mmCIF file of C-alpha atoms and ligand atoms in Angstrom:
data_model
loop_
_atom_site.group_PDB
_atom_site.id
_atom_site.type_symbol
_atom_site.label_atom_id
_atom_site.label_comp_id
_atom_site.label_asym_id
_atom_site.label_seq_id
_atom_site.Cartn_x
_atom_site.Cartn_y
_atom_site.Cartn_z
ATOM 1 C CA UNK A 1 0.000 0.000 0.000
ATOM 2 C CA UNK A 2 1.471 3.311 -1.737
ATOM 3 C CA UNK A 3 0.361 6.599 0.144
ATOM 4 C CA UNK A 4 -0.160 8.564 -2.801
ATOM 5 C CA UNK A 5 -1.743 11.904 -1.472
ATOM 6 C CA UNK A 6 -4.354 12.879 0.319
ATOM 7 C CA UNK A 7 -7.514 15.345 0.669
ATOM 8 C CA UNK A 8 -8.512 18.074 3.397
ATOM 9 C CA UNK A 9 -11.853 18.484 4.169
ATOM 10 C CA UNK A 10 -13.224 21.468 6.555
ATOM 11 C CA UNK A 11 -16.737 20.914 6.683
ATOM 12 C CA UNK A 12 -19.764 22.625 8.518
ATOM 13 C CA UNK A 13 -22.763 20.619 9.546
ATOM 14 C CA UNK A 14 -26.146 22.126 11.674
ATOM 15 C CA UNK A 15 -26.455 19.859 14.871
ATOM 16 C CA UNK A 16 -30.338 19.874 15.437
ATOM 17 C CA UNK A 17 -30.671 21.872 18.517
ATOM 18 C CA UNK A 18 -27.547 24.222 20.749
ATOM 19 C CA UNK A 19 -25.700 22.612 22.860
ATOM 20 C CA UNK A 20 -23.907 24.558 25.914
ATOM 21 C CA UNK A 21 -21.497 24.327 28.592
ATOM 22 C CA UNK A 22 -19.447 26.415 30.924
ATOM 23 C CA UNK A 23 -16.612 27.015 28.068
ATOM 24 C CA UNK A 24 -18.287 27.132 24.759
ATOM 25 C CA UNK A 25 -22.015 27.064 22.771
ATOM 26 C CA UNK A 26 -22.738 25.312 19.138
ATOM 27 C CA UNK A 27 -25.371 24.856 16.881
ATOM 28 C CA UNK A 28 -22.934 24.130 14.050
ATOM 29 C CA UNK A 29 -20.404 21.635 14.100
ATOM 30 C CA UNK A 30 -16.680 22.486 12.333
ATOM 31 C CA UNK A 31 -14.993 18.923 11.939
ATOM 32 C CA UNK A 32 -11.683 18.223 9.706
ATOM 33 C CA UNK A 33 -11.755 14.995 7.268
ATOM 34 C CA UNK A 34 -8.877 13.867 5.960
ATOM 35 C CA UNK A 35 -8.722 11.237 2.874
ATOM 36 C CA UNK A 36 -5.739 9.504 2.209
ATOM 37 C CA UNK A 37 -5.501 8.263 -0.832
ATOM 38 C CA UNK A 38 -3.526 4.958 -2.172
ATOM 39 C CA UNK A 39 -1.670 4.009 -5.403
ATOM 40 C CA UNK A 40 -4.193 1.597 -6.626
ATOM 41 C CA UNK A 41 -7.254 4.382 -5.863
ATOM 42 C CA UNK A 42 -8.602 3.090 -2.925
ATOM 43 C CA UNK A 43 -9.727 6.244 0.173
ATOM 44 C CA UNK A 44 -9.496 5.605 3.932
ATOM 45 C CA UNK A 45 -11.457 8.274 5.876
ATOM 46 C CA UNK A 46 -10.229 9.973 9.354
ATOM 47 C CA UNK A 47 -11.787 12.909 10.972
ATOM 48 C CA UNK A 48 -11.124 15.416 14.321
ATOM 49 C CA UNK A 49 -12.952 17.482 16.134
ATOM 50 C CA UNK A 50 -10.436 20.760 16.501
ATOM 51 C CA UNK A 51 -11.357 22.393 20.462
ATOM 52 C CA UNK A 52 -9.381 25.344 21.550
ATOM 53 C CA UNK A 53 -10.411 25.329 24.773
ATOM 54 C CA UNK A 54 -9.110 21.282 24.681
ATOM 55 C CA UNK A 55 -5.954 20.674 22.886
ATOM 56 C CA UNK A 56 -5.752 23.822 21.753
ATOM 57 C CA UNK A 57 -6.143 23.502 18.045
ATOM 58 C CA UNK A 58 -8.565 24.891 15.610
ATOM 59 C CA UNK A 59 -9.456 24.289 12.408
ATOM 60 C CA UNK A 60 -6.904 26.200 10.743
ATOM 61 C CA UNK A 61 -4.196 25.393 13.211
ATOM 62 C CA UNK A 62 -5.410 21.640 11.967
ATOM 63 C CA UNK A 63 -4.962 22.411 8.982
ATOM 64 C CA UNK A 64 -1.723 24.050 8.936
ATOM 65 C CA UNK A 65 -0.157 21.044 10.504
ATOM 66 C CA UNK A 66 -1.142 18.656 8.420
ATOM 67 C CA UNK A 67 -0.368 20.567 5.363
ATOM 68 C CA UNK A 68 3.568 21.745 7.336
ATOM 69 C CA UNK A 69 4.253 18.903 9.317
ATOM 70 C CA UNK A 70 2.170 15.749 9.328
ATOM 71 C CA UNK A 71 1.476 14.752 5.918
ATOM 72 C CA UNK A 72 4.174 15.450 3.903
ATOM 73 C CA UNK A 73 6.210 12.555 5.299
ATOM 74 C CA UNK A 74 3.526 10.322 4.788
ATOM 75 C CA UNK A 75 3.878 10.628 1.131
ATOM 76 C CA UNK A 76 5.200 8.262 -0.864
ATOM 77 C CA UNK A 77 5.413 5.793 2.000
ATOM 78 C CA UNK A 78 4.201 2.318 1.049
ATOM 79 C CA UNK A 79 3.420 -0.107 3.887
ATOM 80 C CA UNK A 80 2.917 -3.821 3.443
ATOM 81 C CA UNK A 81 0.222 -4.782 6.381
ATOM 82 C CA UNK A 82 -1.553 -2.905 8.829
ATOM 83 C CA UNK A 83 1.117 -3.794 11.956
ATOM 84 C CA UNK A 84 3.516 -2.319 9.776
ATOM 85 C CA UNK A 85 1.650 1.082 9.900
ATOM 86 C CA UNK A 86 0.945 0.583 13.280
ATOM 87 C CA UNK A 87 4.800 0.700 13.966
ATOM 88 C CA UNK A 88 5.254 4.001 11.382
ATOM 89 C CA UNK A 89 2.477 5.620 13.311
ATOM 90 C CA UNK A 90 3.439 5.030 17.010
ATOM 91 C CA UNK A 91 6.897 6.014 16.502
ATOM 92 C CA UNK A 92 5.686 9.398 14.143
ATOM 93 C CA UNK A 93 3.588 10.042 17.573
ATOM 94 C CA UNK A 94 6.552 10.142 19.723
ATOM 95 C CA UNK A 95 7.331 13.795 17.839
ATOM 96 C CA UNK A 96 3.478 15.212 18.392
ATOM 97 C CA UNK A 97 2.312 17.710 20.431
ATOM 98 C CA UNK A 98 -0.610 18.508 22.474
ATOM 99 C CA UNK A 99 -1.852 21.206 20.344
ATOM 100 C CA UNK A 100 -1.036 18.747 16.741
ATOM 101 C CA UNK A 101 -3.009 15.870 18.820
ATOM 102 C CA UNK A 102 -6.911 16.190 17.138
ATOM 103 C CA UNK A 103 -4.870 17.151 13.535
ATOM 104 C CA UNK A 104 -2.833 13.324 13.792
ATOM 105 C CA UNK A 105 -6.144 11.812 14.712
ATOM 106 C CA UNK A 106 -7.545 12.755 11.668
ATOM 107 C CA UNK A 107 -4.358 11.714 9.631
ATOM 108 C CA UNK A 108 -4.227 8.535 11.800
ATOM 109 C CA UNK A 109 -7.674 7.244 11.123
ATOM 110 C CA UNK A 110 -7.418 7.716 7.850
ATOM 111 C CA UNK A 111 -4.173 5.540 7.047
ATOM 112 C CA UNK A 112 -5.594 3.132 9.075
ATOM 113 C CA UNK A 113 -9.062 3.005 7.628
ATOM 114 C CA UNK A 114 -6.895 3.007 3.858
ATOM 115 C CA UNK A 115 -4.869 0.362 5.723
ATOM 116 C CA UNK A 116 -8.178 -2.151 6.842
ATOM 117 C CA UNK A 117 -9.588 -1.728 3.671
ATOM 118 C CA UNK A 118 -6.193 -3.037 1.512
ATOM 119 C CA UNK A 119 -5.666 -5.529 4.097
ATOM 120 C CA UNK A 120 -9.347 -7.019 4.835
ATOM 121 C CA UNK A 121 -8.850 -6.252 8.849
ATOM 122 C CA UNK A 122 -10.362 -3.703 11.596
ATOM 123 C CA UNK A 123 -8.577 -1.333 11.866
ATOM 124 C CA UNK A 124 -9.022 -1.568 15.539
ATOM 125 C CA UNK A 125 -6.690 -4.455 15.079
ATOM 126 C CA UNK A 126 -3.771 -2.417 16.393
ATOM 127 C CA UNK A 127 -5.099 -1.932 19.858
ATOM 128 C CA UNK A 128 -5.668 -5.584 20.829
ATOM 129 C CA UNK A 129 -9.197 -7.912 20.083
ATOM 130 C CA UNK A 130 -12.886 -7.155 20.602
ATOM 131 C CA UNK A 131 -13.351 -7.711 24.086
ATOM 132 C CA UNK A 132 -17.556 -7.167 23.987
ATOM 133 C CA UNK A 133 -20.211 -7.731 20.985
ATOM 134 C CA UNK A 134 -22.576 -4.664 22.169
ATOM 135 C CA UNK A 135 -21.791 -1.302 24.460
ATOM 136 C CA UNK A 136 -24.264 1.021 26.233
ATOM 137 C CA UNK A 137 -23.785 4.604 25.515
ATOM 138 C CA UNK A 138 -25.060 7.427 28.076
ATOM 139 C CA UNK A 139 -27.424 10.649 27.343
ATOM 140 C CA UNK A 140 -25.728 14.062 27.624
ATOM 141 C CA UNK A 141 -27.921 16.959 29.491
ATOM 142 C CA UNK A 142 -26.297 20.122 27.831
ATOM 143 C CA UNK A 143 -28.510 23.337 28.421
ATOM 144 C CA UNK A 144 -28.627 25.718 31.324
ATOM 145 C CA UNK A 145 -32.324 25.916 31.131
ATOM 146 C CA UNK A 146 -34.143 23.965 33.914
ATOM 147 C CA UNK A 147 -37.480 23.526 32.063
ATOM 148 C CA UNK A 148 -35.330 22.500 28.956
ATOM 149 C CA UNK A 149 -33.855 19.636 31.189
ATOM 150 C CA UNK A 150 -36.664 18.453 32.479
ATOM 151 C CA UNK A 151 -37.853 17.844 28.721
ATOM 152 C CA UNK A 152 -34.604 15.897 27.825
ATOM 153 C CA UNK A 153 -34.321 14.143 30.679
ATOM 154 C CA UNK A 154 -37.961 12.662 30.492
ATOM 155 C CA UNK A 155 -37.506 11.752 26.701
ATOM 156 C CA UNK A 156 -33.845 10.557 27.793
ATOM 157 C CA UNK A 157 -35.956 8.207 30.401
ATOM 158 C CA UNK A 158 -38.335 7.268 27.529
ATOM 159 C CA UNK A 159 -35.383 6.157 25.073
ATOM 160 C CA UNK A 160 -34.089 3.579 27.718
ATOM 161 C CA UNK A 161 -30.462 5.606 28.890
ATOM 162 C CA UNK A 162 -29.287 3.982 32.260
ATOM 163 C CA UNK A 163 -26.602 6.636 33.016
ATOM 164 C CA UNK A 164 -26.815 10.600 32.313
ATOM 165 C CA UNK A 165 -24.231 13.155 32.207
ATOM 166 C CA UNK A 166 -25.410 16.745 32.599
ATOM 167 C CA UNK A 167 -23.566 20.142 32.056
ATOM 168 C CA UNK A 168 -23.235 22.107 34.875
ATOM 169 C CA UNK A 169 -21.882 25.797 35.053
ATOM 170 C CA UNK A 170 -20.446 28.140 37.758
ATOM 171 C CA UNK A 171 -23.954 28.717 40.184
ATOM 172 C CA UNK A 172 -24.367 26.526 42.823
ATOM 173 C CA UNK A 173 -28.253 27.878 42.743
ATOM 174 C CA UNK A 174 -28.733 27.503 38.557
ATOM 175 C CA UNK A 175 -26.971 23.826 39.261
ATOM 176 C CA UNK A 176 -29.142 23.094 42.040
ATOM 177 C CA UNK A 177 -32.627 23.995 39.725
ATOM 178 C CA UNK A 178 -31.217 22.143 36.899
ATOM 179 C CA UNK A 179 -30.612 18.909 38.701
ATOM 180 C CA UNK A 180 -34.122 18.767 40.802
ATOM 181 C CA UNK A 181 -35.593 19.721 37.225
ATOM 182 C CA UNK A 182 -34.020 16.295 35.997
ATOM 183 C CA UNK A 183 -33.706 14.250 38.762
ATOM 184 C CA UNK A 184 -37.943 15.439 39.148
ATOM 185 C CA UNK A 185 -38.528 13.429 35.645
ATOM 186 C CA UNK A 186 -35.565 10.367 36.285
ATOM 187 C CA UNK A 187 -36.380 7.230 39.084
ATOM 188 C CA UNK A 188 -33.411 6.560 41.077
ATOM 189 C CA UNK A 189 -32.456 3.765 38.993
ATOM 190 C CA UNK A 190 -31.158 6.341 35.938
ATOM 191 C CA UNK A 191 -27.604 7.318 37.625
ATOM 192 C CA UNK A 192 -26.338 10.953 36.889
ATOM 193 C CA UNK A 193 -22.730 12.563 36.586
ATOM 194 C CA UNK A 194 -21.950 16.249 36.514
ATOM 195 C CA UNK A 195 -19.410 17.964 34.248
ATOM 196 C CA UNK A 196 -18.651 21.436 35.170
ATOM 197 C CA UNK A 197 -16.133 22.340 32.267
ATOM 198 C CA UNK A 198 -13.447 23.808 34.406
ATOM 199 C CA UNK A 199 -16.229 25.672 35.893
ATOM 200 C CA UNK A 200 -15.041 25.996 39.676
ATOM 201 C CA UNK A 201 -11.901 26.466 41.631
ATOM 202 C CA UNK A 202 -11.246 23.415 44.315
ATOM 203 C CA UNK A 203 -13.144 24.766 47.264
ATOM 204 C CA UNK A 204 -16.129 25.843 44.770
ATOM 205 C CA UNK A 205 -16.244 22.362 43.995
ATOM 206 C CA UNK A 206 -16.281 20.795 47.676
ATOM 207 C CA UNK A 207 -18.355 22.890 49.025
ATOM 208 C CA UNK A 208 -21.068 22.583 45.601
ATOM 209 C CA UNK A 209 -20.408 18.582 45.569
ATOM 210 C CA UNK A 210 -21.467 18.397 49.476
ATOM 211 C CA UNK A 211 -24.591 20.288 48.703
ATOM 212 C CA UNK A 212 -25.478 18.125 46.140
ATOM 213 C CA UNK A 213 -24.757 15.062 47.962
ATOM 214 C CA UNK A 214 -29.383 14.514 47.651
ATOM 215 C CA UNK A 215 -28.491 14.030 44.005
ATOM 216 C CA UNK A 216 -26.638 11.219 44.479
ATOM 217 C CA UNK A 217 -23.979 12.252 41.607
ATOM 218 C CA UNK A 218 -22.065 9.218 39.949
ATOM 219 C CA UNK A 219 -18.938 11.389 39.263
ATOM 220 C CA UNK A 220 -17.810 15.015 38.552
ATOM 221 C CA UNK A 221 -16.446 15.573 35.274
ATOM 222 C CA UNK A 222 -13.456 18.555 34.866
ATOM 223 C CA UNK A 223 -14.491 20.819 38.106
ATOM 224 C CA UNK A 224 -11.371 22.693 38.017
ATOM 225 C CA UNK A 225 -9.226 24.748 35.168
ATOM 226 C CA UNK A 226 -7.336 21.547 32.706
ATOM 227 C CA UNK A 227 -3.876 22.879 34.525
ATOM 228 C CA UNK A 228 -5.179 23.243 37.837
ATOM 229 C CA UNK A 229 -3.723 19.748 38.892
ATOM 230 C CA UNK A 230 -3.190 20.470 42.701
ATOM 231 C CA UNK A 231 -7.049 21.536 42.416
ATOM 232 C CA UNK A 232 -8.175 17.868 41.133
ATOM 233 C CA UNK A 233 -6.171 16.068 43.791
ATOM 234 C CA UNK A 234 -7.650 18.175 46.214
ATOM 235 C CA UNK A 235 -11.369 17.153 45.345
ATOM 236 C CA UNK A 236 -10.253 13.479 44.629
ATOM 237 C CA UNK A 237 -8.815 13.059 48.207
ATOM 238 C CA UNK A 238 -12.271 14.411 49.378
ATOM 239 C CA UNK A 239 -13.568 11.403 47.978
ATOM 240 C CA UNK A 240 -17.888 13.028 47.584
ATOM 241 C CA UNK A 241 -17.969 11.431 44.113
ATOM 242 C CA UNK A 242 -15.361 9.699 41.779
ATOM 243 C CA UNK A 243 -13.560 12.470 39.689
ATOM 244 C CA UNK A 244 -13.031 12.549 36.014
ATOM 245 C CA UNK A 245 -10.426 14.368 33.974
ATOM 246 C CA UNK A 246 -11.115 15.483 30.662
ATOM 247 C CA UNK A 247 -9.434 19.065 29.405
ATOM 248 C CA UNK A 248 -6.917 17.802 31.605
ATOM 249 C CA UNK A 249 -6.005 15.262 29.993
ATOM 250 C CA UNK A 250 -5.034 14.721 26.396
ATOM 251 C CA UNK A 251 -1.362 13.263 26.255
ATOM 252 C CA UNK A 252 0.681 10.476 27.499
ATOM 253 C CA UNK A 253 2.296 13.253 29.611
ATOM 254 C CA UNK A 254 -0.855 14.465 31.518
ATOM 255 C CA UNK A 255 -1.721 10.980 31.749
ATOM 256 C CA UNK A 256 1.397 10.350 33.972
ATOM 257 C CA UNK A 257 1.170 13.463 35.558
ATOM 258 C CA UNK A 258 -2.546 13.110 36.862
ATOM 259 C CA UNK A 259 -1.753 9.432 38.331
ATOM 260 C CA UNK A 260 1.302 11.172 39.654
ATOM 261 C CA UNK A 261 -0.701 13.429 41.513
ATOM 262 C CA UNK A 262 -3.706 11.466 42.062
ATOM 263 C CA UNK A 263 -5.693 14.026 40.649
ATOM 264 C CA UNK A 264 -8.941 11.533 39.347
ATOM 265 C CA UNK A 265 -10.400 8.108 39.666
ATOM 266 C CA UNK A 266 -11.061 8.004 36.069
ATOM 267 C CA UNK A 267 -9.709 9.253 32.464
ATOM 268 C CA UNK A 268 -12.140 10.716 29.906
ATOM 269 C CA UNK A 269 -10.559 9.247 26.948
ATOM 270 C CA UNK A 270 -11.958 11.069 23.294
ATOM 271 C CA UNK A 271 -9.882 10.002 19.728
ATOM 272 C CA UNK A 272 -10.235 13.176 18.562
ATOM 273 C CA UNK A 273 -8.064 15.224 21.645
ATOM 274 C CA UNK A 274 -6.210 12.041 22.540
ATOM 275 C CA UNK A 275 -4.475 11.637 18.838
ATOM 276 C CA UNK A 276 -6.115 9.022 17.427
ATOM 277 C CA UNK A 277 -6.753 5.188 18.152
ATOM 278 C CA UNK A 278 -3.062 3.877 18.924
ATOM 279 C CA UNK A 279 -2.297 6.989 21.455
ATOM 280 C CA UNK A 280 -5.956 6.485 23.241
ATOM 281 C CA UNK A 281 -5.265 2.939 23.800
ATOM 282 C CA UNK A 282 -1.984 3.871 25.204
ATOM 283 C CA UNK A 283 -3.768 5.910 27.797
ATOM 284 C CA UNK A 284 -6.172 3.655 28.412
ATOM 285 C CA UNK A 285 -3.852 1.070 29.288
ATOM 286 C CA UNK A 286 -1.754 3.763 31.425
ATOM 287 C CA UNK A 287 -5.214 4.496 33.614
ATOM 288 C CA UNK A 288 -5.308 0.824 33.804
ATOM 289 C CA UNK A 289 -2.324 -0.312 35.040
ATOM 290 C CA UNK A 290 -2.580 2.739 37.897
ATOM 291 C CA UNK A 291 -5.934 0.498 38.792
ATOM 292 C CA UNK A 292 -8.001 3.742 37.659
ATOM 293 C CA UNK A 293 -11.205 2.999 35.235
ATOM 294 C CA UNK A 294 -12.005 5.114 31.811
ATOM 295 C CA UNK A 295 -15.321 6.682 29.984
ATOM 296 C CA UNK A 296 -15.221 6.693 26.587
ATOM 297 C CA UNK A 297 -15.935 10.433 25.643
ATOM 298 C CA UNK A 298 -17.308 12.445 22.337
ATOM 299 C CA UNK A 299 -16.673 15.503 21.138
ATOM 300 C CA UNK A 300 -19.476 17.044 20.209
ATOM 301 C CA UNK A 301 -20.714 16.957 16.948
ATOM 302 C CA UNK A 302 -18.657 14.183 15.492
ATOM 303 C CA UNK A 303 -19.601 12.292 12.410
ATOM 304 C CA UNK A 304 -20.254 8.891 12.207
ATOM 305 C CA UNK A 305 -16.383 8.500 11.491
ATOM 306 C CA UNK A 306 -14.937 9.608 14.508
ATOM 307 C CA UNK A 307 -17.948 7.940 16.189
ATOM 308 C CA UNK A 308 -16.936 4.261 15.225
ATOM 309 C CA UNK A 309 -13.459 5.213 16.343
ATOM 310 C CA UNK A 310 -15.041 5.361 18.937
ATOM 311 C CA UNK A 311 -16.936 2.211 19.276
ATOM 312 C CA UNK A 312 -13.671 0.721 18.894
ATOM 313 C CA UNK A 313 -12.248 1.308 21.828
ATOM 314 C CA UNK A 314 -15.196 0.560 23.581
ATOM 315 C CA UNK A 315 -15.275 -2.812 22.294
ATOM 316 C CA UNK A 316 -12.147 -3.424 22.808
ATOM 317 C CA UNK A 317 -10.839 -1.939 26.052
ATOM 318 C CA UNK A 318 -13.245 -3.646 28.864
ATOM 319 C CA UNK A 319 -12.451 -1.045 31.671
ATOM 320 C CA UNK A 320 -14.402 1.031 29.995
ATOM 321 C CA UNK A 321 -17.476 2.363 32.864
ATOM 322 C CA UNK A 322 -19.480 4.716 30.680
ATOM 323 C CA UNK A 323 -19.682 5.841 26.653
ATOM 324 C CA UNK A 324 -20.860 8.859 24.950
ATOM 325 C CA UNK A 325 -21.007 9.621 21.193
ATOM 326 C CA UNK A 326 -22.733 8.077 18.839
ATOM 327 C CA UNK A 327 -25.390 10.444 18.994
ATOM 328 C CA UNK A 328 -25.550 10.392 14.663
ATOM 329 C CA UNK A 329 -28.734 11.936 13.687
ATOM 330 C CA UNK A 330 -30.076 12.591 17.281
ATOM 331 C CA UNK A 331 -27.960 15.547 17.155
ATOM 332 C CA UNK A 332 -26.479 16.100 13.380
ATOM 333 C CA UNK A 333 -29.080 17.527 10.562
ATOM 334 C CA UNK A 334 -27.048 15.071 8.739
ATOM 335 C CA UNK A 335 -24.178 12.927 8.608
ATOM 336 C CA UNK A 336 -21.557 11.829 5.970
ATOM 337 C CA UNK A 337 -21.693 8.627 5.518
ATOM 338 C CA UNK A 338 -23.544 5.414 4.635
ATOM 339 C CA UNK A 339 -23.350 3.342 7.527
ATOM 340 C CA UNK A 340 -24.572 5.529 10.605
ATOM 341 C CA UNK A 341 -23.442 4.567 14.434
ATOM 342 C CA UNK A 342 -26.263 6.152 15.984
ATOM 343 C CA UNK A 343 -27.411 4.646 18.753
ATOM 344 C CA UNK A 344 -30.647 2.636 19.492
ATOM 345 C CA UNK A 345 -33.080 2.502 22.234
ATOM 346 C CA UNK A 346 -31.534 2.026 25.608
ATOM 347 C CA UNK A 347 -28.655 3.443 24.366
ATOM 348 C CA UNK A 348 -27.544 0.130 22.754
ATOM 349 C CA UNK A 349 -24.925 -0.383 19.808
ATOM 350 C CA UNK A 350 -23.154 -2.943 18.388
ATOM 351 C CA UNK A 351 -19.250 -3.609 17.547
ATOM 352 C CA UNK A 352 -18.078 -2.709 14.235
ATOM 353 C CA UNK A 353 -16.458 -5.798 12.986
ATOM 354 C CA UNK A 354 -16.119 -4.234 8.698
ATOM 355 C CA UNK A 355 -12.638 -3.730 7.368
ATOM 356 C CA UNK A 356 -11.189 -0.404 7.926
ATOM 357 C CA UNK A 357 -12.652 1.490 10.315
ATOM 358 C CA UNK A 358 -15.688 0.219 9.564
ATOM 359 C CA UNK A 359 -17.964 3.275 8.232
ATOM 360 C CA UNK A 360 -18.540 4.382 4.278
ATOM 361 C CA UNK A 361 -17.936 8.277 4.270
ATOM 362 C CA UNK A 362 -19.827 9.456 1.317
ATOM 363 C CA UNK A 363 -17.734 11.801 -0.715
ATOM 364 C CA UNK A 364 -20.795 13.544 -2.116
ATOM 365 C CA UNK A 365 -22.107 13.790 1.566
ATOM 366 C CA UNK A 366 -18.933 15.095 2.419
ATOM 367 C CA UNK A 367 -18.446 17.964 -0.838
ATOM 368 C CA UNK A 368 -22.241 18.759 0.218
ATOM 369 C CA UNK A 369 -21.186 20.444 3.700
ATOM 370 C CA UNK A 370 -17.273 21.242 2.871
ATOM 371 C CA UNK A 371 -16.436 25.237 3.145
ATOM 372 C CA UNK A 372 -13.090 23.869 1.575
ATOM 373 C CA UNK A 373 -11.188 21.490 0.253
ATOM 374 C CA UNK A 374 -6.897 21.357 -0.151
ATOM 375 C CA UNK A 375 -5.201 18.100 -2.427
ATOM 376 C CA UNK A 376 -1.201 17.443 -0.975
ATOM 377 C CA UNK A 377 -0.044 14.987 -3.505
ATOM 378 C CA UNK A 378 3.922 14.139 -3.627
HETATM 379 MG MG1 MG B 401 -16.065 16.919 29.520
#
C-alpha cells in the first residue's frame, strides 16, 4: 500500500438543537476529514474534532499542521500490512504535540481506515481484540435551562439511557434547579454525573459537591481549570464522588502526571483530543495499570467517522465504565456517511467488525457540507 496523497476536508454541519457548557455554545459543528488516498485508488477516511479550549487547536491550526508537518512525510510511504503502519504511526507520535493531537487523529484514522480496507482487517486491530459484541452509551444533558432539562431528561428516560451526564456551570443555585428539574422526571435507577467544564476552583467544587450530595452524583467531570492539577487532587482526596479528567487530559504526559498526583479516579478518553486510536489505547492502558477505570468520551458533533473510532475502543478496552457519542442523527441535521453509528433505544450499539474502520464516508455527503477542500499529492 502506496500513500499517494491525500484530501482536506473542513466541513460545517447544523447539529439539530444548541448545545452549551461552561466554556463554549454550538449549533454548528466544524470537523476536519482527511482522505488519504492509495496508489491503486482506494480512500481511507479519518476525521477530528479541533477544540481550543481542549488541545488547543482549531481548524486552521489543523490544517496548517497537516499541510507543514504531518502529511508530507507520509507521502510516498508504502506499507505492506496494517502492523507495519501501526509501527510508522506510534513512533511518528513520539514527535506530536498537544496542540497537533486532534490534527494526527484525523491523519491517523485515515491511514488506518486506507490500511483495513487493503488488508481485509479492523482497523481496531492495532489496539488488541474485541473484548464485547454490544456497548451502552449514556445521554448528555447540555442546556442551562431547567425547564429545557426536564424535557430531555424525560424523553432521555423514555429512550431507555441507564446513566446521564449533565452540564453544569459556575452557580451553585442555577446547578441546584437544573438537577431537581431532571432528577424530578428520572427514578433513582437512571444514575447521573456532573461535568462542570473547568467551571469551579477546588473549594467551589467541595463545598457545591457536598450540597449536592441529595443528588446522588455518579462522578464530577473537569471541576477545576485543565492545569489546575493540585485543584483535582484536592477534590479526589475528598472522595464526595469519583472524579473525572477530561481538558486535563489529552497526552501520554498528563496521563502520567494526573496518576502522579492522584488528581482523578477516572480518564475521559476522546480520539479526537487524545491523537487518534493507537495513542488512546496507550492511555487507556496507562489508567489501567494505575488500577483507575475510563469513559469513553465524544466531542461534540462528530460524524459517524470519529464515532466508530469510537466504538472501537469501547469494544475493545473492557475497563471502559461509561460511553458517549454516537449520537448520529439525534444531534447532526445530517451525517456523511452510509453506515450511521447512531445509537438505538436504551442506548444500545453494536461492535463494528467491517474492514477499515468500519464506516462508508460518502464523498458527495462530504463535498455537500465542505467550506473547503486542499489536495497534498507528492
Ligand atoms: Mg467533559
Amino acid at each position: 500500500m502506496r500513500i499517494a496523497g491525500f484530501r482536506i476536508y473542513s466541513i460545517e454541519i447544523p447539529m439539530r438543537f444548541g448545545v452549551s457548557h461552561s466554556l463554549a455554545a454550538r449549533r454548528v459543528t466544524s470537523n476536519v476529514i482527511v482522505c488519504a488516498i492509495a496508489g491503486n485508488g482506494y480512500m481511507g477516511f479519518g476525521e477530528c474534532c479541533p477544540r481550543p479550549y481542549v488541545t488547543g487547536e482549531t481548524v486552521d491550526t489543523v490544517k496548517r499542521e497537516l499541510l507543514d508537518n504531518i502529511l508530507p512525510p507520509m507521502l510516498g510511504k508504502c506499507f505492506s500490512n496494517l502492523n507495519h503502519l501501526a509501527e510508522y504511526l506510534s513512533s511518528a507520535l513520539k514527535n506530536i504535540n498537544k496542540n497537533q493531537q486532534a490534527a494526527f487523529c484525523a491523519a491517523e484514522l485515515a491511514l488506518l481506515d486506507l490500511a483495513g480496507k487493503t488488508y481485509t482487517k479492523s482497523a481496531a486491530d492495532v489496539i488488541g481484540p474485541p473484548v464485547r459484541r454490544k456497548v451502552r452509551y449514556s445521554g448528555v444533558i447540555a442546556t442551562d435551562d431547567p425547564v429545557k432539562a426536564g424535557r430531555f431528561a424525560r424523553a432521555m428516560r423514555l429512550f431507555g439511557f441507564k446513566d446521564i451526564k449533565v452540564k453544569v456551570g459556575p452557580s451553585l443555585e442555577d446547578n441546584f434547579h437544573l438537577l431537581k428539574s431532571i432528577r424530578d422526571h428520572l427514578p433513582p435507577s437512571i444514575s447521573l454525573r456532573i461535568d462542570a467544564n473547568c467551571a469551579w476552583s477546588a473549594d467551589r467544587a467541595i463545598r457545591q459537591l457536598l450540597l449536592m450530595k441529595k443528588f446522588n452524583l455518579a462522578a464530577v467531570e473537569q471541576p477545576v481549570a485543565a492545569d489546575d492539577y493540585e485543584g483535582m487532587a484536592e477534590i479526589t482526596a475528598a472522595k464526595l464522588t469519583d472524579v473525572v479528567a477530561d481538558e486535563s487530559l489529552c497526552s501520554i504526559e498528563d496521563a502520567q502526571k494526573l496518576i502522579d498526583q492522584k488528581a482523578c479516579d477516572v480518564f475521559n478518553i476522546r480520539v479526537s483530543k487524545c491523537g487518534g486510536l493507537i495513542n488512546s489505547a496507550a492511555i487507556y492502558h496507562k489508567a489501567v495499570q494505575a488500577g483507575l477505570a475510563c469513559q469513553l468520551g465524544a466531542q461534540v458533533g462528530e460524524t459517524s467517522i470519529l464515532s466508530a473510532a469510537g466504538r472501537h475502543i469501547a469494544t475493545r478496552c473492557k475497563h471502559i465504565r461509561w460511553c458517549e457519542g454516537s449520537y448520529g442523527f439525534l444531534l447532526l441535521k445530517h451525517d456523511i456517511t452510509r453506515t450511521s453509528m447512531t445509537i438505538g433505544p436504551g442506548g444500545w450499539a453494536k461492535r463494528i467488525d467491517r474492514p477499515g474502520i468500519g464506516v462508508n464516508p460518502n464523498e458527495k455527503k462530504i463535498n455537500k457540507y465542505k467550506t473547503e477542500m486542499i489536495e497534498v499529492f507528492k
